[in-house]
CSV table of C-alpha atoms (C1' of nucleotides) in Angstrom, one decimal:
chain,number,residue,atom,x,y,z
C,1,MET,CA,-9.7,-23.0,0.6
C,2,LEU,CA,-6.7,-20.1,1.8
C,3,LYS,CA,-9.1,-17.0,2.0
C,4,PRO,CA,-9.5,-15.2,5.2
C,5,GLU,CA,-11.6,-18.2,7.2
C,6,THR,CA,-14.0,-17.5,9.5
C,7,PRO,CA,-14.5,-13.8,10.1
C,8,HIS,CA,-16.1,-12.7,6.6
C,9,ARG,CA,-18.9,-10.6,6.8
C,10,THR,CA,-21.3,-10.1,4.3
C,11,THR,CA,-22.5,-6.6,4.4
C,12,TYR,CA,-20.0,-4.3,3.2
C,13,ARG,CA,-20.2,-1.9,6.2
C,14,HIS,CA,-18.7,-4.1,9.4
C,15,GLY,CA,-21.4,-2.5,12.3
C,16,ASP,CA,-18.9,-1.4,14.9
C,17,LEU,CA,-15.5,-1.5,13.6
C,18,PRO,CA,-14.1,1.1,16.4
C,19,HIS,CA,-15.3,-1.4,18.8
C,20,ALA,CA,-13.9,-4.1,17.2
C,21,LEU,CA,-10.7,-2.6,16.5
C,22,LEU,CA,-10.1,-1.6,20.4
C,23,GLU,CA,-11.0,-5.2,21.2
C,24,ALA,CA,-8.8,-6.4,19.4
C,25,GLY,CA,-6.2,-4.3,20.2
C,26,LEU,CA,-6.7,-5.4,23.9
C,27,ALA,CA,-6.2,-9.0,22.8
C,28,LEU,CA,-2.8,-7.8,21.3
C,29,ALA,CA,-1.8,-5.7,24.7
C,30,ARG,CA,-2.6,-9.0,26.8
C,31,ASP,CA,-0.6,-11.0,25.7
C,32,GLY,CA,2.6,-8.8,24.3
C,33,GLY,CA,2.0,-5.9,25.7
C,34,PRO,CA,2.1,-2.0,23.9
C,35,ASP,CA,4.6,-3.0,21.4
C,36,ALA,CA,2.3,-6.1,20.0
C,37,VAL,CA,-0.5,-3.6,19.5
C,38,VAL,CA,-0.1,-3.7,15.9
C,39,LEU,CA,-3.0,-1.3,13.6
C,40,ARG,CA,-2.5,-4.5,10.5
C,41,GLU,CA,-2.9,-7.2,13.0
C,42,ALA,CA,-6.0,-5.0,15.1
C,43,THR,CA,-7.3,-4.7,11.3
C,44,ARG,CA,-6.7,-8.7,10.1
C,45,ARG,CA,-8.5,-9.9,13.1
C,46,ALA,CA,-11.7,-7.5,12.7
C,47,GLY,CA,-11.5,-9.2,9.3
C,48,VAL,CA,-11.2,-5.9,7.2
C,49,ALA,CA,-8.5,-3.8,5.1
C,50,PRO,CA,-5.7,-2.3,6.9
C,51,ASN,CA,-6.8,1.6,6.3
C,52,ALA,CA,-10.5,1.0,7.5
C,53,ALA,CA,-8.7,1.2,10.4
C,54,TYR,CA,-8.1,5.2,10.2
C,55,ARG,CA,-11.7,5.9,9.5
C,56,HIS,CA,-11.7,5.4,13.2
C,57,PHE,CA,-8.6,6.0,14.6
C,58,ALA,CA,-5.8,9.0,13.4
C,59,ASP,CA,-2.7,6.5,13.7
C,60,ARG,CA,-1.2,3.9,15.2
C,61,GLN,CA,-1.0,5.8,18.5
C,62,ALA,CA,-4.5,7.3,18.6
C,63,LEU,CA,-5.6,3.2,18.8
C,64,LEU,CA,-2.7,2.5,21.3
C,65,GLN,CA,-4.4,5.4,23.4
C,66,SER,CA,-7.6,4.1,23.6
C,67,VAL,CA,-6.3,0.3,24.2
C,68,CYS,CA,-4.4,2.3,27.3
C,69,ALA,CA,-7.1,3.7,28.5
C,70,ALA,CA,-9.0,0.0,28.2
C,71,ALA,CA,-6.3,-1.2,30.8
C,72,GLN,CA,-6.6,1.5,32.6
C,73,ALA,CA,-10.2,0.9,33.0
C,74,ALA,CA,-9.8,-3.1,33.6
C,75,LEU,CA,-6.8,-2.3,36.2
C,76,ALA,CA,-9.6,-0.1,38.3
C,77,ASP,CA,-12.2,-3.0,38.3
C,78,ALA,CA,-9.8,-5.3,39.8
C,79,ILE,CA,-8.9,-2.7,42.7
C,80,GLU,CA,-12.6,-2.5,42.7
C,81,ASP,CA,-13.3,-6.2,42.8
C,82,GLU,CA,-10.8,-5.9,45.8
C,83,LEU,CA,-12.2,-3.4,47.8
C,84,ALA,CA,-15.5,-4.9,47.6
C,85,ALA,CA,-14.5,-8.6,48.9
C,86,LEU,CA,-13.4,-6.6,51.9
C,87,PRO,CA,-15.1,-7.6,54.9
C,88,PRO,CA,-17.2,-4.5,56.7
C,89,THR,CA,-15.1,-3.4,59.3
C,90,ARG,CA,-15.8,-1.4,62.9
C,91,PRO,CA,-13.6,1.1,64.0
C,92,ALA,CA,-13.3,4.1,60.9
C,93,ALA,CA,-9.6,4.2,61.3
C,94,LYS,CA,-8.7,0.2,61.0
C,95,ARG,CA,-11.6,0.2,57.9
C,96,ALA,CA,-9.5,2.6,56.3
C,97,ARG,CA,-6.6,1.2,56.5
C,98,ALA,CA,-7.8,-1.9,55.4
C,99,ARG,CA,-9.3,0.3,52.1
C,100,LEU,CA,-5.9,1.5,51.2
C,101,ARG,CA,-4.2,-2.0,51.6
C,102,ALA,CA,-6.7,-3.1,49.2
C,103,VAL,CA,-6.2,-0.5,46.5
C,104,GLY,CA,-2.6,-1.4,46.4
C,105,ALA,CA,-3.2,-5.3,46.8
C,106,GLY,CA,-5.9,-5.0,43.6
C,107,TYR,CA,-3.2,-3.1,41.8
C,108,LEU,CA,-0.3,-5.7,42.8
C,109,ARG,CA,-2.9,-8.5,41.6
C,110,PHE,CA,-3.8,-6.7,38.5
C,111,ALA,CA,-0.1,-6.5,37.3
C,112,GLN,CA,0.7,-10.3,38.0
C,113,ALA,CA,-2.9,-11.4,36.4
C,114,GLU,CA,-2.4,-9.0,33.1
C,115,PRO,CA,1.3,-8.1,33.0
C,116,GLY,CA,0.5,-7.1,29.5
C,117,LEU,CA,-2.4,-5.0,30.0
C,118,PHE,CA,-0.4,-3.5,32.9
C,119,ARG,CA,2.5,-2.7,30.7
C,120,THR,CA,0.2,-1.3,28.4
C,121,ALA,CA,-2.0,0.7,30.5
C,122,PHE,CA,1.2,2.8,31.8
C,123,SER,CA,3.0,3.0,28.1
C,124,VAL,CA,1.7,6.2,26.8
C,125,SER,CA,2.5,9.4,28.4
C,126,ASP,CA,0.3,11.2,30.7
C,127,ASP,CA,-0.3,14.4,32.2
C,128,LEU,CA,-2.5,15.0,35.2
C,129,ASP,CA,-5.7,15.5,33.8
C,130,SER,CA,-5.6,11.9,31.9
C,131,SER,CA,-5.4,10.2,35.4
C,132,THR,CA,-8.8,11.5,35.7
C,133,ASP,CA,-10.1,10.7,31.9
C,134,PRO,CA,-13.6,9.0,32.2
C,135,ALA,CA,-12.6,6.7,29.6
C,136,ARG,CA,-10.0,5.4,32.3
C,137,ALA,CA,-12.6,4.2,34.9
C,138,GLY,CA,-13.9,1.4,35.8
C,139,ARG,CA,-17.5,0.3,36.3
C,140,GLY,CA,-17.7,2.8,39.3
C,141,GLY,CA,-16.7,5.9,37.1
C,142,ARG,CA,-13.2,6.1,39.1
C,143,THR,CA,-10.1,5.9,37.4
C,144,PRO,CA,-7.5,3.9,39.4
C,145,PHE,CA,-5.8,7.2,40.6
C,146,GLN,CA,-9.1,8.3,41.7
C,147,LEU,CA,-9.4,5.2,43.8
C,148,LEU,CA,-5.8,5.8,45.5
C,149,ALA,CA,-6.9,9.3,46.2
C,150,ASP,CA,-10.7,8.2,47.8
C,151,ALA,CA,-8.4,6.0,49.9
C,152,LEU,CA,-6.2,8.9,51.2
C,153,ASP,CA,-9.3,10.5,52.1
C,154,GLU,CA,-10.8,8.3,54.0
C,155,LEU,CA,-8.1,7.8,56.1
C,156,VAL,CA,-7.5,11.8,56.5
C,157,ASP,CA,-11.3,11.4,57.5
C,158,ALA,CA,-10.6,8.6,60.3
C,159,GLY,CA,-8.2,10.4,61.8
C,160,VAL,CA,-5.3,8.0,60.8
C,161,LEU,CA,-3.6,10.0,58.2
C,162,LEU,CA,-2.7,14.0,59.3
C,163,ALA,CA,-4.5,16.4,56.7
C,164,ALA,CA,-1.2,17.9,56.4
C,165,ARG,CA,0.2,15.3,55.0
C,166,ARG,CA,-2.3,14.3,52.8
C,167,PRO,CA,-1.1,16.7,49.9
C,168,GLY,CA,0.8,14.9,46.9
C,169,ALA,CA,0.2,11.7,49.1
C,170,GLU,CA,-1.1,9.6,46.2
C,171,PHE,CA,2.3,10.4,44.6
C,172,LEU,CA,4.4,8.5,46.8
C,173,ALA,CA,1.9,5.9,47.4
C,174,TRP,CA,1.4,5.0,43.7
C,175,SER,CA,5.2,5.1,43.5
C,176,SER,CA,6.0,2.7,45.5
C,177,VAL,CA,3.4,0.2,44.4
C,178,HIS,CA,3.7,0.6,41.2
C,179,GLY,CA,7.3,0.2,41.6
C,180,LEU,CA,7.2,-3.3,43.0
C,181,GLY,CA,4.8,-4.3,40.1
C,182,MET,CA,7.4,-3.8,37.3
C,183,LEU,CA,9.9,-5.4,39.4
C,184,LEU,CA,7.6,-8.2,40.0
C,185,ILE,CA,6.9,-8.5,36.1
C,186,ASP,CA,9.9,-8.3,34.6
C,187,GLY,CA,12.3,-7.0,36.9
C,188,PRO,CA,14.3,-9.2,39.1
C,189,LEU,CA,11.3,-9.9,41.1
C,190,ARG,CA,9.9,-12.3,38.2
C,191,ALA,CA,11.1,-15.6,39.7
C,192,LEU,CA,9.9,-15.3,43.3
C,193,THR,CA,7.4,-18.3,44.4
C,194,ARG,CA,3.6,-17.0,45.7
C,195,GLU,CA,4.7,-17.1,49.2
C,196,GLN,CA,7.6,-14.7,48.3
C,197,ARG,CA,5.7,-12.1,46.2
C,198,ALA,CA,3.4,-12.1,48.9
C,199,ALA,CA,5.3,-11.3,51.8
C,200,ILE,CA,7.4,-8.8,50.0
C,201,THR,CA,4.0,-7.0,48.6
C,202,SER,CA,2.9,-7.2,52.1
C,203,ARG,CA,5.9,-5.5,53.9
C,204,LEU,CA,5.8,-2.8,50.9
C,205,LEU,CA,2.2,-1.9,52.1
C,206,GLU,CA,3.4,-1.7,55.4
C,207,MET,CA,5.8,0.8,54.8
C,208,VAL,CA,3.7,3.1,52.7
C,209,GLU,CA,1.1,2.9,55.5
C,210,GLN,CA,3.8,4.0,58.4
C,211,GLY,CA,5.9,6.0,56.1
C,212,LEU,CA,3.1,8.7,54.6
R,1,MET,CA,27.3,15.1,-4.3
R,2,LEU,CA,24.4,13.3,-2.3
R,3,LYS,CA,26.5,10.4,-1.4
R,4,PRO,CA,27.4,9.4,2.3
R,5,GLU,CA,29.1,12.7,3.4
R,6,THR,CA,31.8,12.3,6.5
R,7,PRO,CA,31.6,8.9,7.9
R,8,HIS,CA,33.0,7.3,4.9
R,9,ARG,CA,36.0,5.1,6.1
R,10,THR,CA,39.2,4.0,3.7
R,11,THR,CA,39.6,0.6,4.7
R,12,TYR,CA,37.7,-2.3,4.0
R,13,ARG,CA,37.6,-3.5,7.9
R,14,HIS,CA,35.9,-1.0,10.4
R,15,GLY,CA,37.9,-0.9,13.3
R,16,ASP,CA,36.0,-1.3,15.9
R,17,LEU,CA,32.3,-1.9,14.9
R,18,PRO,CA,30.8,-3.4,17.9
R,19,HIS,CA,31.9,-0.2,20.1
R,20,ALA,CA,30.9,1.9,17.0
R,21,LEU,CA,27.5,0.5,16.9
R,22,LEU,CA,26.9,0.3,20.8
R,23,GLU,CA,28.2,4.3,20.7
R,24,ALA,CA,25.6,5.1,18.1
R,25,GLY,CA,23.1,2.7,19.8
R,26,LEU,CA,23.5,4.2,22.9
R,27,ALA,CA,23.0,8.3,21.5
R,28,LEU,CA,19.6,6.6,19.6
R,29,ALA,CA,18.2,5.8,23.5
R,30,ARG,CA,19.2,9.2,24.7
R,31,ASP,CA,16.9,10.5,22.6
R,32,GLY,CA,14.0,8.5,22.2
R,33,GLY,CA,14.1,5.8,24.3
R,34,PRO,CA,14.4,1.9,23.8
R,35,ASP,CA,12.4,2.2,20.7
R,36,ALA,CA,14.2,4.3,19.2
R,37,VAL,CA,17.1,1.7,19.0
R,38,VAL,CA,17.0,0.9,15.4
R,39,LEU,CA,19.4,-1.5,13.8
R,40,ARG,CA,19.7,0.0,10.7
R,41,GLU,CA,20.0,3.5,11.8
R,42,ALA,CA,22.7,2.5,14.1
R,43,THR,CA,24.8,0.9,10.9
R,44,ARG,CA,24.1,3.8,9.2
R,45,ARG,CA,25.5,6.2,11.8
R,46,ALA,CA,28.8,3.6,11.7
R,47,GLY,CA,29.1,4.3,8.1
R,48,VAL,CA,28.4,0.7,7.5
R,49,ALA,CA,26.0,-1.8,5.6
R,50,PRO,CA,22.7,-3.1,7.5
R,51,ASN,CA,23.7,-6.6,7.8
R,52,ALA,CA,27.4,-6.4,9.2
R,53,ALA,CA,25.8,-5.7,12.6
R,54,TYR,CA,24.9,-9.4,12.6
R,55,ARG,CA,28.5,-10.3,12.9
R,56,HIS,CA,29.0,-8.5,16.4
R,57,PHE,CA,25.0,-9.0,17.8
R,58,ALA,CA,22.6,-11.7,17.1
R,59,ASP,CA,20.1,-9.6,16.6
R,60,ARG,CA,18.4,-6.2,17.5
R,61,GLN,CA,17.4,-7.5,20.6
R,62,ALA,CA,21.1,-8.3,21.2
R,63,LEU,CA,22.3,-5.0,20.9
R,64,LEU,CA,19.6,-3.6,22.6
R,65,GLN,CA,20.9,-5.3,25.5
R,66,SER,CA,24.0,-3.9,25.2
R,67,VAL,CA,23.0,-0.5,25.0
R,68,CYS,CA,20.5,-1.6,28.3
R,69,ALA,CA,23.9,-2.5,30.4
R,70,ALA,CA,25.5,0.4,29.4
R,71,ALA,CA,22.6,2.4,30.7
R,72,GLN,CA,22.6,1.4,33.8
R,73,ALA,CA,26.5,1.9,34.2
R,74,ALA,CA,25.7,5.2,33.5
R,75,LEU,CA,23.3,5.3,36.1
R,76,ALA,CA,25.4,3.8,38.5
R,77,ASP,CA,28.1,6.4,37.6
R,78,ALA,CA,25.6,9.2,38.4
R,79,ILE,CA,24.9,7.4,41.7
R,80,GLU,CA,28.6,7.3,42.6
R,81,ASP,CA,29.0,11.1,42.2
R,82,GLU,CA,26.1,11.6,44.0
R,83,LEU,CA,27.9,9.6,46.8
R,84,ALA,CA,31.4,11.2,46.6
R,85,ALA,CA,29.6,14.5,46.7
R,86,LEU,CA,28.8,14.1,49.9
R,87,PRO,CA,30.2,16.1,52.6
R,88,PRO,CA,32.4,13.4,55.3
R,89,THR,CA,29.7,13.1,58.4
R,90,ARG,CA,30.5,12.2,61.6
R,91,PRO,CA,28.1,10.0,63.2
R,92,ALA,CA,27.9,7.0,61.6
R,93,ALA,CA,24.3,6.6,61.7
R,94,LYS,CA,23.9,9.9,60.3
R,95,ARG,CA,26.2,9.2,57.5
R,96,ALA,CA,24.5,6.0,56.6
R,97,ARG,CA,21.3,7.5,56.3
R,98,ALA,CA,22.8,10.2,54.0
R,99,ARG,CA,24.5,7.8,51.9
R,100,LEU,CA,20.8,5.7,51.5
R,101,ARG,CA,19.6,9.1,50.6
R,102,ALA,CA,22.6,9.7,47.9
R,103,VAL,CA,21.8,6.7,46.4
R,104,GLY,CA,17.9,7.8,45.9
R,105,ALA,CA,18.7,11.0,44.8
R,106,GLY,CA,21.0,10.1,42.4
R,107,TYR,CA,19.1,7.4,40.7
R,108,LEU,CA,16.4,10.3,40.5
R,109,ARG,CA,18.6,13.0,38.9
R,110,PHE,CA,19.5,10.6,36.4
R,111,ALA,CA,16.4,9.5,35.8
R,112,GLN,CA,15.2,13.5,34.7
R,113,ALA,CA,18.5,14.4,33.1
R,114,GLU,CA,18.5,11.6,30.8
R,115,PRO,CA,15.3,10.2,30.4
R,116,GLY,CA,16.1,8.2,27.3
R,117,LEU,CA,18.5,6.3,29.0
R,118,PHE,CA,16.8,5.8,32.1
R,119,ARG,CA,14.0,3.7,30.3
R,120,THR,CA,15.7,1.9,28.3
R,121,ALA,CA,18.0,0.8,31.5
R,122,PHE,CA,14.9,-1.0,32.4
R,123,SER,CA,13.5,-1.9,29.3
R,124,VAL,CA,15.0,-5.7,28.5
R,125,SER,CA,13.5,-7.7,31.3
R,126,ASP,CA,16.2,-8.8,33.7
R,127,ASP,CA,16.2,-11.5,36.1
R,128,LEU,CA,17.9,-11.9,39.6
R,129,ASP,CA,21.4,-12.6,38.6
R,130,SER,CA,21.6,-9.8,35.4
R,131,SER,CA,21.2,-7.2,38.5
R,132,THR,CA,25.0,-8.2,39.0
R,133,ASP,CA,26.4,-8.4,35.8
R,134,PRO,CA,29.4,-6.7,35.4
R,135,ALA,CA,28.4,-5.1,32.4
R,136,ARG,CA,26.1,-3.4,34.1
R,137,ALA,CA,28.3,-1.5,36.6
R,138,GLY,CA,30.0,1.8,36.9
R,139,ARG,CA,33.6,3.0,37.3
R,140,GLY,CA,33.8,1.7,41.1
R,141,GLY,CA,32.8,-1.5,39.9
R,142,ARG,CA,29.0,-1.8,41.4
R,143,THR,CA,25.4,-2.0,39.7
R,144,PRO,CA,22.8,0.3,40.6
R,145,PHE,CA,21.4,-2.2,42.7
R,146,GLN,CA,24.9,-3.5,44.4
R,147,LEU,CA,24.9,0.5,45.2
R,148,LEU,CA,22.0,0.1,47.2
R,149,ALA,CA,22.5,-2.6,48.6
R,150,ASP,CA,25.7,-1.7,49.9
R,151,ALA,CA,23.9,1.6,51.2
R,152,LEU,CA,21.4,-0.1,53.2
R,153,ASP,CA,24.3,-2.9,54.7
R,154,GLU,CA,26.0,0.5,56.1
R,155,LEU,CA,22.7,1.2,57.8
R,156,VAL,CA,22.4,-2.5,59.3
R,157,ASP,CA,26.1,-1.9,60.1
R,158,ALA,CA,25.6,1.6,62.0
R,159,GLY,CA,22.4,0.1,63.7
R,160,VAL,CA,20.0,2.2,61.9
R,161,LEU,CA,18.3,-0.9,60.5
R,162,LEU,CA,17.4,-4.1,62.2
R,163,ALA,CA,19.5,-7.1,60.9
R,164,ALA,CA,16.3,-8.7,60.8
R,165,ARG,CA,14.6,-6.2,58.3
R,166,ARG,CA,17.3,-6.5,56.1
R,167,PRO,CA,16.4,-9.2,53.5
R,168,GLY,CA,14.8,-8.0,50.9
R,169,ALA,CA,14.8,-3.8,51.8
R,170,GLU,CA,16.8,-2.7,48.4
R,171,PHE,CA,13.3,-4.7,46.4
R,172,LEU,CA,11.5,-2.0,49.0
R,173,ALA,CA,13.4,1.1,48.0
R,174,TRP,CA,14.2,0.5,44.8
R,175,SER,CA,10.1,-0.4,44.5
R,176,SER,CA,9.4,3.3,45.9
R,177,VAL,CA,12.4,5.3,43.8
R,178,HIS,CA,11.9,3.8,41.0
R,179,GLY,CA,8.2,3.7,40.7
R,180,LEU,CA,8.6,7.6,40.9
R,181,GLY,CA,10.9,8.1,38.6
R,182,MET,CA,8.8,6.7,36.3
R,183,LEU,CA,5.9,9.1,37.4
R,184,LEU,CA,8.7,12.0,36.9
R,185,ILE,CA,9.2,11.6,33.5
R,186,ASP,CA,6.5,10.3,31.5
R,187,GLY,CA,3.9,10.3,34.0
R,188,PRO,CA,1.4,12.7,35.8
R,189,LEU,CA,4.3,14.2,37.4
R,190,ARG,CA,6.1,15.9,34.3
R,191,ALA,CA,4.7,18.8,34.3
R,192,LEU,CA,5.8,19.9,38.5
R,193,THR,CA,8.1,22.7,38.7
R,194,ARG,CA,11.9,21.9,39.9
R,195,GLU,CA,11.5,23.2,43.4
R,196,GLN,CA,7.5,20.8,43.5
R,197,ARG,CA,10.2,17.8,42.2
R,198,ALA,CA,12.3,18.6,44.7
R,199,ALA,CA,9.8,18.2,47.6
R,200,ILE,CA,8.2,15.1,46.6
R,201,THR,CA,11.7,13.1,46.0
R,202,SER,CA,12.4,14.3,49.4
R,203,ARG,CA,9.5,13.1,50.8
R,204,LEU,CA,9.6,10.0,49.4
R,205,LEU,CA,13.0,9.2,50.4
R,206,GLU,CA,12.2,10.0,54.1
R,207,MET,CA,9.1,7.6,53.8
R,208,VAL,CA,11.0,4.8,52.8
R,209,GLU,CA,14.1,5.5,55.3
R,210,GLN,CA,11.4,5.5,57.8
R,211,GLY,CA,9.4,2.6,56.5
R,212,LEU,CA,11.9,0.4,56.3
G,1,DT,C1',53.2,-17.3,-0.6
G,2,DG,C1',48.7,-19.8,-0.1
G,3,DT,C1',44.4,-21.0,2.9
G,4,DT,C1',41.5,-20.0,5.5
G,5,DA,C1',38.5,-17.5,9.3
G,6,DT,C1',36.5,-13.2,9.9
G,7,DT,C1',34.3,-9.0,8.1
G,8,DG,C1',31.5,-6.3,5.4
G,9,DT,C1',28.2,-6.1,1.1
G,10,DG,C1',24.7,-6.8,-2.1
G,11,DG,C1',20.1,-7.9,-2.9
G,12,DA,C1',15.9,-10.5,-1.4
G,13,DC,C1',11.7,-10.9,1.6
G,14,DA,C1',8.2,-10.1,4.8
G,15,DC,C1',6.6,-6.9,7.8
G,16,DT,C1',5.0,-2.5,9.8
G,17,DG,C1',2.6,2.9,9.5
G,18,DT,C1',0.8,5.4,6.3
G,19,DA,C1',-0.7,8.3,2.1
G,20,DC,C1',-3.6,8.5,-2.0
G,21,DA,C1',-7.3,7.8,-5.0
G,22,DC,C1',-11.3,5.1,-5.7
G,23,DA,C1',-16.0,2.2,-5.0
G,24,DA,C1',-19.8,0.6,-1.9
G,25,DT,C1',-23.1,1.9,0.8
G,26,DG,C1',-27.0,3.9,4.0
G,27,DG,C1',-29.6,7.6,5.4
G,28,DA,C1',-31.7,12.6,4.2
G,29,DA,C1',-33.4,15.7,0.7
G,30,DG,C1',-36.4,15.9,-2.8
Z,1,DC,C1',-39.5,6.3,-4.4
Z,2,DT,C1',-35.8,8.5,-6.1
Z,3,DT,C1',-31.4,11.3,-6.2
Z,4,DC,C1',-27.6,13.0,-3.9
Z,5,DC,C1',-24.0,12.8,-0.9
Z,6,DA,C1',-21.2,12.1,3.6
Z,7,DT,C1',-19.6,8.2,5.3
Z,8,DT,C1',-16.8,3.7,5.6
Z,9,DG,C1',-14.2,0.4,3.5
Z,10,DT,C1',-10.8,-1.3,-0.7
Z,11,DG,C1',-6.5,-1.2,-3.6
Z,12,DT,C1',-2.3,0.2,-4.5
Z,13,DA,C1',1.5,1.9,-3.3
Z,14,DC,C1',6.1,3.9,-0.9
Z,15,DA,C1',9.3,4.4,2.5
Z,16,DG,C1',11.0,2.1,6.7
Z,17,DT,C1',12.3,-2.1,9.7
Z,18,DG,C1',14.1,-7.2,11.0
Z,19,DT,C1',16.5,-10.9,8.9
Z,20,DC,C1',18.4,-14.2,6.0
Z,21,DC,C1',21.3,-15.8,1.9
Z,22,DA,C1',25.1,-15.7,-1.2
Z,23,DC,C1',29.6,-13.8,-2.4
Z,24,DA,C1',33.9,-10.5,-1.8
Z,25,DA,C1',37.4,-8.1,0.6
Z,26,DT,C1',40.4,-8.7,3.6
Z,27,DA,C1',44.0,-10.0,8.1
Z,28,DA,C1',46.3,-13.5,9.8
Z,29,DC,C1',48.2,-17.8,9.9
Z,30,DA,C1',50.5,-22.0,7.8
DNA sequence: TGTTATTGTGGACACTGTACACAATGGAAG
DNA sequence: CTTCCATTGTGTACAGTGTCCACAATAACA
């Protein structure tokens, strides 16, 4: 019995092939990054002929784009988790600062916990519109970029950040945190111990907070 | 005449195939990024059979690694150019600050002028050792990372940066600048005008300087 | 001059993305 | 309930890729 083993279906129709392909693509991205998102392997895992994918995705790039959006949603979830775990804090200023830090910390935690998904999330060139695409939003309905923007708005409301310095601030913060993520997962900082990572993460977030 | 046109050689030996392959790989990376560095196309451009490459590179990954090193060297050159263009400045503190800015500015200028090479330069996962690999050094014999480290050392010498804050500072600075580079070349900031880019670059470098 | 290590060639295989024609099916129209 | 058709999955095919193997041409050395 060298036939396709378990994932054999009895009906001609698959039922929910788009979803199955997306899920398979996500699994491939999880260990292997964007390059590992391969059409034929995804269809194989879905128990379907290679060309079946073309009924639901224009081409490999289209599948990758969906996987990318799902990865961004997962990142948003990670950030929301970090925010939710925050203890209630009294002075609004302190609270706003803690929330900004949490966004950065959640971002970096996700990068290290799911490097494959993380790299996939930023593998397709996107423009300003796509950073607010609902497909990239997490449970709370906000994309990673929007969560960051929210945190910065709170900083302004709390009087910590000058309103004049608010425009564009998300790009400064994002740059720093994203850059560190890259260094940590496949740059020269890969070999650091957990403590060293935590230390440098903390310093970077401090730098951002101070330098905004 | 549908034969291979011009790049036909008369001798059996090529002469300097490793170099020719590297050069072809660099051209491919320049427009197309790391994924465009394709063995067969490189050999085609060198006017040689596909398998000839295996006499000089273990596999595609090995060629890509060489291309990556060359791209880092080009980045180092760009940074050195920026440093060389700096007017002589009197107070050592001011001078050191200007030089750190120049490192960041050269980095970002290169990212935008040669996005393909830039992405290729950071496409292979590297560890701490490889960031000082002489193959990645520019004309002055220093890698991009070393040029950054030098600038930070000058800041300490000039009394601008506390020696206690020096260790690890290159990672903070690099994170921010590299992250912005990614945003500018295939992130949401791609569509910005030249002025907007300059403005955000300036703000980011300011943030780094202040927050180190 | 003859031997040998180096370098390039030719053919082959397994994989990929993708196009085209075809088959099975489920749901709507009669 | 039957008929028809748009939707969805299949089969075959082609070009392109990385890589392996056996072989051929050559340069350098004995």
